[in-house]
mmCIF file of C-alpha atoms in Angstrom:
data_model
loop_
_atom_site.group_PDB
_atom_site.id
_atom_site.type_symbol
_atom_site.label_atom_id
_atom_site.label_comp_id
_atom_site.label_asym_id
_atom_site.label_seq_id
_atom_site.Cartn_x
_atom_site.Cartn_y
_atom_site.Cartn_z
ATOM 1 C CA UNK S 46 89.743 126.321 98.038
ATOM 2 C CA UNK S 47 88.627 128.708 95.435
ATOM 3 C CA UNK S 48 90.686 131.342 97.476
ATOM 4 C CA UNK S 49 93.469 128.648 97.581
ATOM 5 C CA UNK S 50 93.359 127.845 94.338
ATOM 6 C CA UNK S 51 93.407 131.857 92.669
ATOM 7 C CA UNK S 52 95.839 132.594 95.325
ATOM 8 C CA UNK S 53 97.958 129.744 94.437
ATOM 9 C CA UNK S 54 98.100 130.732 90.884
ATOM 10 C CA UNK S 55 97.783 135.098 90.485
ATOM 11 C CA UNK S 56 99.985 135.826 93.716
ATOM 12 C CA UNK S 57 99.433 138.181 97.074
ATOM 13 C CA UNK S 58 100.133 141.719 97.472
ATOM 14 C CA UNK S 59 101.349 142.503 100.953
ATOM 15 C CA UNK S 60 99.620 145.728 102.440
ATOM 16 C CA UNK S 61 101.763 145.707 105.327
ATOM 17 C CA UNK S 62 105.576 146.883 104.298
ATOM 18 C CA UNK S 63 106.606 144.395 107.115
ATOM 19 C CA UNK S 64 104.735 141.117 106.212
ATOM 20 C CA UNK S 65 108.062 140.276 103.239
ATOM 21 C CA UNK S 66 110.156 140.289 106.109
ATOM 22 C CA UNK S 67 109.017 136.306 107.278
ATOM 23 C CA UNK S 68 108.656 135.276 103.681
ATOM 24 C CA UNK S 69 111.135 132.875 101.659
ATOM 25 C CA UNK S 70 113.435 134.350 99.210
ATOM 26 C CA UNK S 71 115.813 132.373 96.529
ATOM 27 C CA UNK S 72 116.720 128.988 97.807
ATOM 28 C CA UNK S 73 115.484 125.894 97.022
ATOM 29 C CA UNK S 74 111.320 124.718 97.102
ATOM 30 C CA UNK S 75 108.577 127.089 97.700
ATOM 31 C CA UNK S 76 111.018 130.437 97.394
ATOM 32 C CA UNK S 77 109.596 133.835 97.329
ATOM 33 C CA UNK S 78 106.842 132.851 99.254
ATOM 34 C CA UNK S 79 105.081 133.320 102.323
ATOM 35 C CA UNK S 80 103.239 131.109 105.242
ATOM 36 C CA UNK S 81 99.131 131.985 104.551
ATOM 37 C CA UNK S 82 96.078 130.845 106.538
ATOM 38 C CA UNK S 83 93.313 130.791 104.944
ATOM 39 C CA UNK S 84 89.955 128.716 105.825
ATOM 40 C CA UNK S 85 92.233 126.988 108.815
ATOM 41 C CA UNK S 86 94.931 125.518 105.972
ATOM 42 C CA UNK S 87 98.175 127.016 105.954
ATOM 43 C CA UNK S 88 99.269 127.320 102.754
ATOM 44 C CA UNK S 89 102.268 128.890 100.322
ATOM 45 C CA UNK S 90 101.377 131.572 98.503
ATOM 46 C CA UNK S 91 104.101 133.538 96.223
ATOM 47 C CA UNK S 92 104.902 137.257 97.664
ATOM 48 C CA UNK S 93 107.629 138.732 95.488
ATOM 49 C CA UNK S 94 107.225 137.295 92.119
ATOM 50 C CA UNK S 95 106.838 139.409 88.640
ATOM 51 C CA UNK S 96 103.379 138.441 89.069
ATOM 52 C CA UNK S 97 101.981 138.491 92.725
ATOM 53 C CA UNK S 98 103.231 142.354 91.957
ATOM 54 C CA UNK S 99 100.769 142.477 89.567
ATOM 55 C CA UNK S 100 97.960 140.505 91.324
ATOM 56 C CA UNK S 101 94.337 141.754 92.127
ATOM 57 C CA UNK S 102 94.673 140.055 95.284
ATOM 58 C CA UNK S 103 95.576 142.360 98.081
ATOM 59 C CA UNK S 104 96.350 141.684 101.973
ATOM 60 C CA UNK S 105 95.795 144.587 103.823
ATOM 61 C CA UNK S 106 97.317 145.576 106.933
ATOM 62 C CA UNK S 107 96.534 142.910 109.929
ATOM 63 C CA UNK S 108 94.532 144.005 112.664
ATOM 64 C CA UNK S 109 93.867 143.451 116.326
ATOM 65 C CA UNK S 110 92.764 139.877 116.300
ATOM 66 C CA UNK S 111 96.244 139.297 113.846
ATOM 67 C CA UNK S 112 93.923 138.770 110.833
ATOM 68 C CA UNK S 113 94.247 140.184 107.100
ATOM 69 C CA UNK S 114 91.131 141.348 104.922
ATOM 70 C CA UNK S 115 92.028 140.098 101.386
ATOM 71 C CA UNK S 116 90.697 142.385 99.065
ATOM 72 C CA UNK S 117 90.639 141.606 94.738
ATOM 73 C CA UNK S 118 89.838 145.350 92.911
ATOM 74 C CA UNK S 119 89.613 146.652 96.211
ATOM 75 C CA UNK S 120 86.561 144.035 97.475
ATOM 76 C CA UNK S 121 86.720 142.017 100.534
ATOM 77 C CA UNK S 122 86.892 138.024 99.314
ATOM 78 C CA UNK S 123 87.872 136.793 102.268
ATOM 79 C CA UNK S 124 89.944 136.019 105.907
ATOM 80 C CA UNK S 125 93.959 135.324 106.132
ATOM 81 C CA UNK S 126 96.064 135.325 108.579
ATOM 82 C CA UNK S 127 100.130 135.199 109.340
ATOM 83 C CA UNK S 128 101.301 132.504 111.095
ATOM 84 C CA UNK S 129 103.632 134.066 113.917
ATOM 85 C CA UNK S 130 107.713 133.916 113.144
ATOM 86 C CA UNK S 131 109.241 130.739 114.519
ATOM 87 C CA UNK S 132 110.577 130.787 118.238
ATOM 88 C CA UNK S 133 113.384 128.803 116.821
ATOM 89 C CA UNK S 134 114.008 131.859 114.375
ATOM 90 C CA UNK S 135 115.850 133.837 117.782
ATOM 91 C CA UNK S 136 118.368 130.863 118.747
ATOM 92 C CA UNK S 137 121.904 129.930 117.089
ATOM 93 C CA UNK S 138 124.205 127.095 117.636
ATOM 94 C CA UNK S 139 126.853 125.767 119.346
ATOM 95 C CA UNK S 140 128.844 127.299 116.845
ATOM 96 C CA UNK S 141 127.272 130.695 116.651
ATOM 97 C CA UNK S 142 125.098 129.218 113.634
ATOM 98 C CA UNK S 143 121.400 131.501 113.223
ATOM 99 C CA UNK S 144 119.051 128.824 113.555
ATOM 100 C CA UNK S 145 117.300 130.053 110.436
ATOM 101 C CA UNK S 146 119.879 129.636 108.494
ATOM 102 C CA UNK S 147 119.789 125.771 109.150
ATOM 103 C CA UNK S 148 116.199 125.290 108.937
ATOM 104 C CA UNK S 149 112.680 127.188 107.890
ATOM 105 C CA UNK S 150 109.294 126.699 108.763
ATOM 106 C CA UNK S 151 107.443 126.167 106.251
ATOM 107 C CA UNK S 152 103.624 125.839 106.370
ATOM 108 C CA UNK S 153 102.148 126.008 109.866
ATOM 109 C CA UNK S 154 104.614 122.952 111.670
ATOM 110 C CA UNK S 155 106.993 121.725 108.576
ATOM 111 C CA UNK S 156 110.676 121.622 109.401
ATOM 112 C CA UNK S 157 112.548 122.256 106.052
ATOM 113 C CA UNK S 158 116.416 122.782 105.078
ATOM 114 C CA UNK S 159 118.660 121.914 102.242
ATOM 115 C CA UNK S 160 121.534 119.919 103.392
ATOM 116 C CA UNK S 161 124.616 120.651 100.656
ATOM 117 C CA UNK S 162 123.078 124.589 99.218
ATOM 118 C CA UNK S 163 124.854 123.740 96.074
ATOM 119 C CA UNK S 164 124.108 120.897 92.910
ATOM 120 C CA UNK S 165 126.922 119.599 90.424
ATOM 121 C CA UNK S 166 124.005 120.886 87.329
ATOM 122 C CA UNK S 167 123.368 124.864 88.774
ATOM 123 C CA UNK S 168 127.064 126.377 87.827
ATOM 124 C CA UNK S 169 126.504 125.992 83.736
ATOM 125 C CA UNK S 170 123.007 126.809 82.252
ATOM 126 C CA UNK S 171 123.205 124.170 79.711
ATOM 127 C CA UNK S 172 122.729 121.874 82.889
ATOM 128 C CA UNK S 173 120.909 122.837 84.779
ATOM 129 C CA UNK S 174 117.082 123.362 86.537
ATOM 130 C CA UNK S 175 115.347 126.523 84.384
ATOM 131 C CA UNK S 176 113.693 127.145 87.552
ATOM 132 C CA UNK S 177 116.382 126.393 89.991
ATOM 133 C CA UNK S 178 117.520 128.859 92.787
ATOM 134 C CA UNK S 179 119.212 127.085 94.820
ATOM 135 C CA UNK S 180 122.399 129.063 95.306
ATOM 136 C CA UNK S 181 120.397 132.511 95.508
ATOM 137 C CA UNK S 182 119.827 132.136 99.597
ATOM 138 C CA UNK S 183 123.793 130.992 99.793
ATOM 139 C CA UNK S 184 125.130 134.529 97.914
ATOM 140 C CA UNK S 185 122.683 136.335 100.158
ATOM 141 C CA UNK S 186 124.265 135.826 103.166
ATOM 142 C CA UNK S 187 121.073 133.693 104.724
ATOM 143 C CA UNK S 188 122.072 130.199 104.927
ATOM 144 C CA UNK S 189 124.613 128.215 104.340
ATOM 145 C CA UNK S 190 126.988 125.523 101.729
ATOM 146 C CA UNK S 191 126.590 122.000 104.249
ATOM 147 C CA UNK S 192 124.357 121.542 107.310
ATOM 148 C CA UNK S 193 126.138 118.985 109.814
ATOM 149 C CA UNK S 194 124.192 116.190 111.489
ATOM 150 C CA UNK S 195 125.014 117.710 114.861
ATOM 151 C CA UNK S 196 123.145 121.300 113.791
ATOM 152 C CA UNK S 197 119.539 119.996 111.758
ATOM 153 C CA UNK S 198 119.865 117.845 115.264
ATOM 154 C CA UNK S 199 119.619 120.677 117.488
ATOM 155 C CA UNK S 200 117.401 122.987 115.346
ATOM 156 C CA UNK S 201 114.854 120.347 114.555
ATOM 157 C CA UNK S 202 115.091 119.825 118.467
ATOM 158 C CA UNK S 203 114.418 123.420 119.859
ATOM 159 C CA UNK S 204 111.365 123.964 116.821
ATOM 160 C CA UNK S 205 109.907 120.617 117.839
ATOM 161 C CA UNK S 206 109.964 121.786 122.102
ATOM 162 C CA UNK S 207 109.821 125.226 120.878
ATOM 163 C CA UNK S 208 107.265 125.239 117.907
ATOM 164 C CA UNK S 209 105.749 121.917 117.492
ATOM 165 C CA UNK S 210 106.912 121.322 115.086
ATOM 166 C CA UNK S 211 105.708 117.967 113.240
ATOM 167 C CA UNK S 212 107.726 116.987 110.940
ATOM 168 C CA UNK S 213 110.705 117.859 109.165
ATOM 169 C CA UNK S 214 111.267 117.157 105.247
ATOM 170 C CA UNK S 215 115.207 117.566 104.176
ATOM 171 C CA UNK S 216 116.362 118.179 100.657
ATOM 172 C CA UNK S 217 119.630 118.314 99.286
ATOM 173 C CA UNK S 218 121.430 119.869 95.455
ATOM 174 C CA UNK S 219 122.709 117.025 93.937
ATOM 175 C CA UNK S 220 126.577 116.556 94.878
ATOM 176 C CA UNK S 221 126.995 113.793 92.472
ATOM 177 C CA UNK S 222 125.776 111.121 89.591
ATOM 178 C CA UNK S 223 126.401 108.316 91.904
ATOM 179 C CA UNK S 224 124.481 108.331 94.940
ATOM 180 C CA UNK S 225 123.046 111.496 94.129
ATOM 181 C CA UNK S 226 122.448 112.831 98.127
ATOM 182 C CA UNK S 227 122.145 109.389 99.697
ATOM 183 C CA UNK S 228 124.591 109.256 101.431
ATOM 184 C CA UNK S 229 124.366 112.908 102.819
ATOM 185 C CA UNK S 230 120.627 111.870 103.776
ATOM 186 C CA UNK S 231 121.349 108.991 105.699
ATOM 187 C CA UNK S 232 123.784 111.270 107.459
ATOM 188 C CA UNK S 233 121.653 114.257 108.787
ATOM 189 C CA UNK S 234 118.248 112.038 109.585
ATOM 190 C CA UNK S 235 120.657 110.088 111.957
ATOM 191 C CA UNK S 236 121.781 113.310 113.575
ATOM 192 C CA UNK S 237 118.325 114.782 113.729
ATOM 193 C CA UNK S 238 116.811 110.893 114.906
ATOM 194 C CA UNK S 239 119.497 111.170 117.648
ATOM 195 C CA UNK S 240 118.545 114.482 118.981
ATOM 196 C CA UNK S 241 114.582 113.988 118.745
ATOM 197 C CA UNK S 242 112.274 111.731 117.631
ATOM 198 C CA UNK S 243 110.663 113.789 114.675
ATOM 199 C CA UNK S 244 109.136 111.801 110.905
ATOM 200 C CA UNK S 245 111.297 112.961 108.487
ATOM 201 C CA UNK S 246 111.075 113.146 104.498
ATOM 202 C CA UNK S 247 114.298 112.527 102.721
ATOM 203 C CA UNK S 248 114.336 113.998 98.641
ATOM 204 C CA UNK S 249 117.108 113.305 96.196
ATOM 205 C CA UNK S 250 117.227 112.380 92.820
ATOM 206 C CA UNK S 251 117.231 108.387 92.495
ATOM 207 C CA UNK S 252 120.432 106.816 93.290
ATOM 208 C CA UNK S 253 122.046 104.950 91.101
ATOM 209 C CA UNK S 254 122.360 101.327 93.291
ATOM 210 C CA UNK S 255 118.050 100.544 95.109
ATOM 211 C CA UNK S 256 119.931 99.637 97.776
ATOM 212 C CA UNK S 257 120.171 102.652 98.961
ATOM 213 C CA UNK S 258 116.476 103.525 99.899
ATOM 214 C CA UNK S 259 117.231 100.258 102.881
ATOM 215 C CA UNK S 260 120.084 102.654 103.896
ATOM 216 C CA UNK S 261 117.845 105.667 104.315
ATOM 217 C CA UNK S 262 115.114 104.107 105.970
ATOM 218 C CA UNK S 263 117.501 102.477 108.619
ATOM 219 C CA UNK S 264 119.112 105.411 109.123
ATOM 220 C CA UNK S 265 115.451 107.604 110.243
ATOM 221 C CA UNK S 266 114.258 108.968 106.489
ATOM 222 C CA UNK S 267 110.613 107.606 107.150
ATOM 223 C CA UNK S 268 109.230 109.051 103.842
ATOM 224 C CA UNK S 269 110.810 109.323 100.331
ATOM 225 C CA UNK S 270 110.425 112.668 97.481
ATOM 226 C CA UNK S 271 112.290 111.361 93.887
ATOM 227 C CA UNK S 272 110.805 114.836 92.028
ATOM 228 C CA UNK S 273 110.131 114.415 88.535
ATOM 229 C CA UNK S 274 109.288 118.086 88.069
ATOM 230 C CA UNK S 275 108.504 117.380 84.557
ATOM 231 C CA UNK S 276 107.313 113.859 82.794
ATOM 232 C CA UNK S 277 107.323 113.801 79.120
ATOM 233 C CA UNK S 278 110.987 113.912 77.779
ATOM 234 C CA UNK S 279 110.414 116.784 75.583
ATOM 235 C CA UNK S 280 109.783 118.684 78.602
ATOM 236 C CA UNK S 281 112.365 117.533 80.751
ATOM 237 C CA UNK S 282 115.043 118.372 78.401
ATOM 238 C CA UNK S 283 114.418 121.300 77.764
ATOM 239 C CA UNK S 284 113.586 122.539 81.378
ATOM 240 C CA UNK S 285 115.843 120.392 83.395
ATOM 241 C CA UNK S 286 118.603 119.491 80.802
ATOM 242 C CA UNK S 287 120.775 117.904 83.137
ATOM 243 C CA UNK S 288 118.584 116.256 85.041
ATOM 244 C CA UNK S 289 116.870 114.809 82.432
ATOM 245 C CA UNK S 290 119.657 112.497 82.026
ATOM 246 C CA UNK S 291 118.427 110.121 84.831
ATOM 247 C CA UNK S 292 115.161 108.824 81.772
ATOM 248 C CA UNK S 293 111.497 108.679 83.357
ATOM 249 C CA UNK S 294 111.626 104.850 83.740
ATOM 250 C CA UNK S 295 114.743 105.213 85.815
ATOM 251 C CA UNK S 296 112.483 107.364 87.719
ATOM 252 C CA UNK S 297 110.230 104.455 87.631
ATOM 253 C CA UNK S 298 112.171 101.495 88.442
ATOM 254 C CA UNK S 299 113.756 103.413 91.604
ATOM 255 C CA UNK S 300 109.960 104.341 92.831
ATOM 256 C CA UNK S 301 108.801 100.890 92.654
ATOM 257 C CA UNK S 302 111.899 99.441 94.608
ATOM 258 C CA UNK S 303 111.334 102.568 96.898
ATOM 259 C CA UNK S 304 108.371 101.402 97.580
ATOM 260 C CA UNK S 305 109.026 97.876 98.851
ATOM 261 C CA UNK S 306 110.941 99.359 101.773
ATOM 262 C CA UNK S 307 109.271 102.608 103.095
ATOM 263 C CA UNK S 308 105.824 101.180 101.871
ATOM 264 C CA UNK S 309 102.649 102.190 99.535
ATOM 265 C CA UNK S 310 101.713 106.027 100.259
ATOM 266 C CA UNK S 311 105.195 107.122 101.682
ATOM 267 C CA UNK S 312 107.072 107.621 98.226
ATOM 268 C CA UNK S 313 106.365 110.950 96.769
ATOM 269 C CA UNK S 314 107.120 113.210 94.108
ATOM 270 C CA UNK S 315 106.759 116.659 92.886
ATOM 271 C CA UNK S 316 104.846 117.636 89.360
ATOM 272 C CA UNK S 317 105.256 120.625 87.935
ATOM 273 C CA UNK S 318 101.697 122.019 86.339
ATOM 274 C CA UNK S 319 102.109 124.607 83.393
ATOM 275 C CA UNK S 320 105.766 123.962 82.105
ATOM 276 C CA UNK S 321 104.449 122.602 79.184
ATOM 277 C CA UNK S 322 103.216 119.359 80.193
ATOM 278 C CA UNK S 323 99.714 118.353 79.338
ATOM 279 C CA UNK S 324 96.908 117.732 81.431
ATOM 280 C CA UNK S 325 96.805 114.376 79.979
ATOM 281 C CA UNK S 326 100.295 113.067 80.082
ATOM 282 C CA UNK S 327 100.643 114.627 83.854
ATOM 283 C CA UNK S 328 97.196 112.263 84.698
ATOM 284 C CA UNK S 329 98.588 109.948 82.739
ATOM 285 C CA UNK S 330 101.640 109.464 84.197
ATOM 286 C CA UNK S 331 99.666 110.177 87.645
ATOM 287 C CA UNK S 332 98.102 106.937 87.340
ATOM 288 C CA UNK S 333 101.340 104.818 86.582
ATOM 289 C CA UNK S 334 102.254 106.026 89.655
ATOM 290 C CA UNK S 335 99.768 105.935 91.510
ATOM 291 C CA UNK S 336 99.286 102.398 90.448
ATOM 292 C CA UNK S 337 102.906 101.886 92.422
ATOM 293 C CA UNK S 338 101.902 102.994 95.637
ATOM 294 C CA UNK S 339 103.449 106.655 94.928
ATOM 295 C CA UNK S 340 101.672 109.509 96.168
ATOM 296 C CA UNK S 341 102.132 112.546 92.237
ATOM 297 C CA UNK S 342 102.033 115.526 94.592
ATOM 298 C CA UNK S 343 101.067 118.264 91.471
ATOM 299 C CA UNK S 344 101.428 121.535 91.831
ATOM 300 C CA UNK S 345 101.076 125.061 90.215
ATOM 301 C CA UNK S 346 104.496 126.411 88.951
ATOM 302 C CA UNK S 347 105.619 129.239 90.582
ATOM 303 C CA UNK S 348 108.689 131.031 89.242
ATOM 304 C CA UNK S 349 111.258 132.834 91.190
ATOM 305 C CA UNK S 350 113.541 135.843 89.865
ATOM 306 C CA UNK S 351 116.592 135.802 89.272
ATOM 307 C CA UNK S 352 115.875 132.782 87.329
ATOM 308 C CA UNK S 353 115.438 132.027 83.470
ATOM 309 C CA UNK S 354 111.953 131.283 84.080
ATOM 310 C CA UNK S 355 111.210 133.951 85.917
ATOM 311 C CA UNK S 356 109.091 135.230 83.608
ATOM 312 C CA UNK S 357 106.769 132.006 82.755
ATOM 313 C CA UNK S 358 103.815 132.225 83.439
ATOM 314 C CA UNK S 359 101.772 130.152 86.183
ATOM 315 C CA UNK S 360 99.099 128.307 85.651
ATOM 316 C CA UNK S 361 95.990 129.935 86.345
ATOM 317 C CA UNK S 362 93.292 128.981 88.662
ATOM 318 C CA UNK S 363 90.566 127.005 86.685
ATOM 319 C CA UNK S 364 93.766 124.750 85.058
ATOM 320 C CA UNK S 365 94.632 123.638 88.220
ATOM 321 C CA UNK S 366 90.825 122.203 89.241
ATOM 322 C CA UNK S 367 90.765 120.879 86.031
ATOM 323 C CA UNK S 368 94.263 118.696 87.139
ATOM 324 C CA UNK S 369 93.577 118.314 90.581
ATOM 325 C CA UNK S 370 89.887 117.205 90.725
ATOM 326 C CA UNK S 371 90.201 114.054 88.842
ATOM 327 C CA UNK S 372 93.944 113.273 89.694
ATOM 328 C CA UNK S 373 92.038 113.587 93.960
ATOM 329 C CA UNK S 374 89.355 110.999 92.321
ATOM 330 C CA UNK S 375 92.130 108.620 91.057
ATOM 331 C CA UNK S 376 93.275 109.119 94.804
ATOM 332 C CA UNK S 377 90.429 108.103 96.273
ATOM 333 C CA UNK S 378 89.609 105.218 94.379
ATOM 334 C CA UNK S 379 92.997 103.955 95.204
ATOM 335 C CA UNK S 380 93.001 104.707 98.966
ATOM 336 C CA UNK S 381 95.637 107.207 99.293
ATOM 337 C CA UNK S 382 95.883 110.288 100.797
ATOM 338 C CA UNK S 383 98.067 112.780 101.423
ATOM 339 C CA UNK S 384 97.756 112.058 105.516
ATOM 340 C CA UNK S 385 98.690 109.223 105.628
ATOM 341 C CA UNK S 386 102.298 109.998 104.933
ATOM 342 C CA UNK S 387 104.037 110.347 107.523
ATOM 343 C CA UNK S 388 106.245 113.294 106.587
ATOM 344 C CA UNK S 389 106.478 115.331 103.227
ATOM 345 C CA UNK S 390 105.664 117.695 100.873
ATOM 346 C CA UNK S 391 102.368 115.732 100.433
ATOM 347 C CA UNK S 392 101.040 116.035 103.925
ATOM 348 C CA UNK S 393 102.350 119.297 104.329
ATOM 349 C CA UNK S 394 100.346 120.297 100.993
ATOM 350 C CA UNK S 395 100.839 124.180 101.227
ATOM 351 C CA UNK S 396 102.500 124.151 97.900
ATOM 352 C CA UNK S 397 99.063 122.923 96.390
ATOM 353 C CA UNK S 398 94.562 123.086 96.661
ATOM 354 C CA UNK S 399 95.486 118.825 95.907
ATOM 355 C CA UNK S 400 94.367 117.634 99.446
ATOM 356 C CA UNK S 401 91.601 120.727 99.838
ATOM 357 C CA UNK S 402 90.429 118.148 96.364
ATOM 358 C CA UNK S 403 90.347 115.001 98.060
ATOM 359 C CA UNK S 404 88.704 116.318 101.052
ATOM 360 C CA UNK S 405 85.564 117.455 99.034
#
């Protein structure tokens, strides 16, 4: 757990020059990261960020057993391995699109996709989230703008059969100011469930009409993520000027309505530590969320190259321990665990060491 927290905060330098080829650059989610298995847990570690380039941690080239030694200032502190390239990456859709441009493997067994690789706010830095890189992978040709339900179903089925994928995360750029992506999620989930029985988490901003929660559930979405990212109005306005137009209280109302449909522990939110919210603010919001039946997935902020926050520091491991230890206690007291979710970021746990604190 200690090493995971350190690596997620400080990043990792790769001694093997070819290892970075299997990492993620740009896009949505844990970008500029690489999947690394530490003590049996596969987590996402920054490897392409400015901070990681000066990290004291270095991964040596893998040995014959596939393991790499982790050195800190030249002293071995642990052993890790890197998940193999998924088999489904070698395939392409019937219309000629490489599967890796439709969906990618996160962690060890999670399929992830950004259905719509654009957002109504992204082109305006006055409105866009300052940490967002949703357009980078599209501009670099590593993905396509819109994934169809048929493409998603085809890739998901292959990922299950070839690589043992256990659940799927579907996120989307916000296409409008009304359903905010719920319609796209419905169509896409139906396409996947028509092809393979795979638990799905959908992720979008709170739609304007709570009826969308039932529609998403009926379309095949098993769990729902609506991400606050920051919890205080002043930080939200500074970091996410456009997204902050949807007030926190709308999120709270939407969380309550969504839990009625999806169930306790099957609705979650992403909270980024290190953007300016105090520990008390994050823990206070987490307490409110847990009371509603919402899982607060708190992760360390990691800057992405090419964004306005690319030089913003990540919280150190000690800061994350001070935050995650009491949060895990709150979750335990409420009988809520990441492993109880049917699908999604909390269940995967690769972007935060929170689940390790739960086990502790």
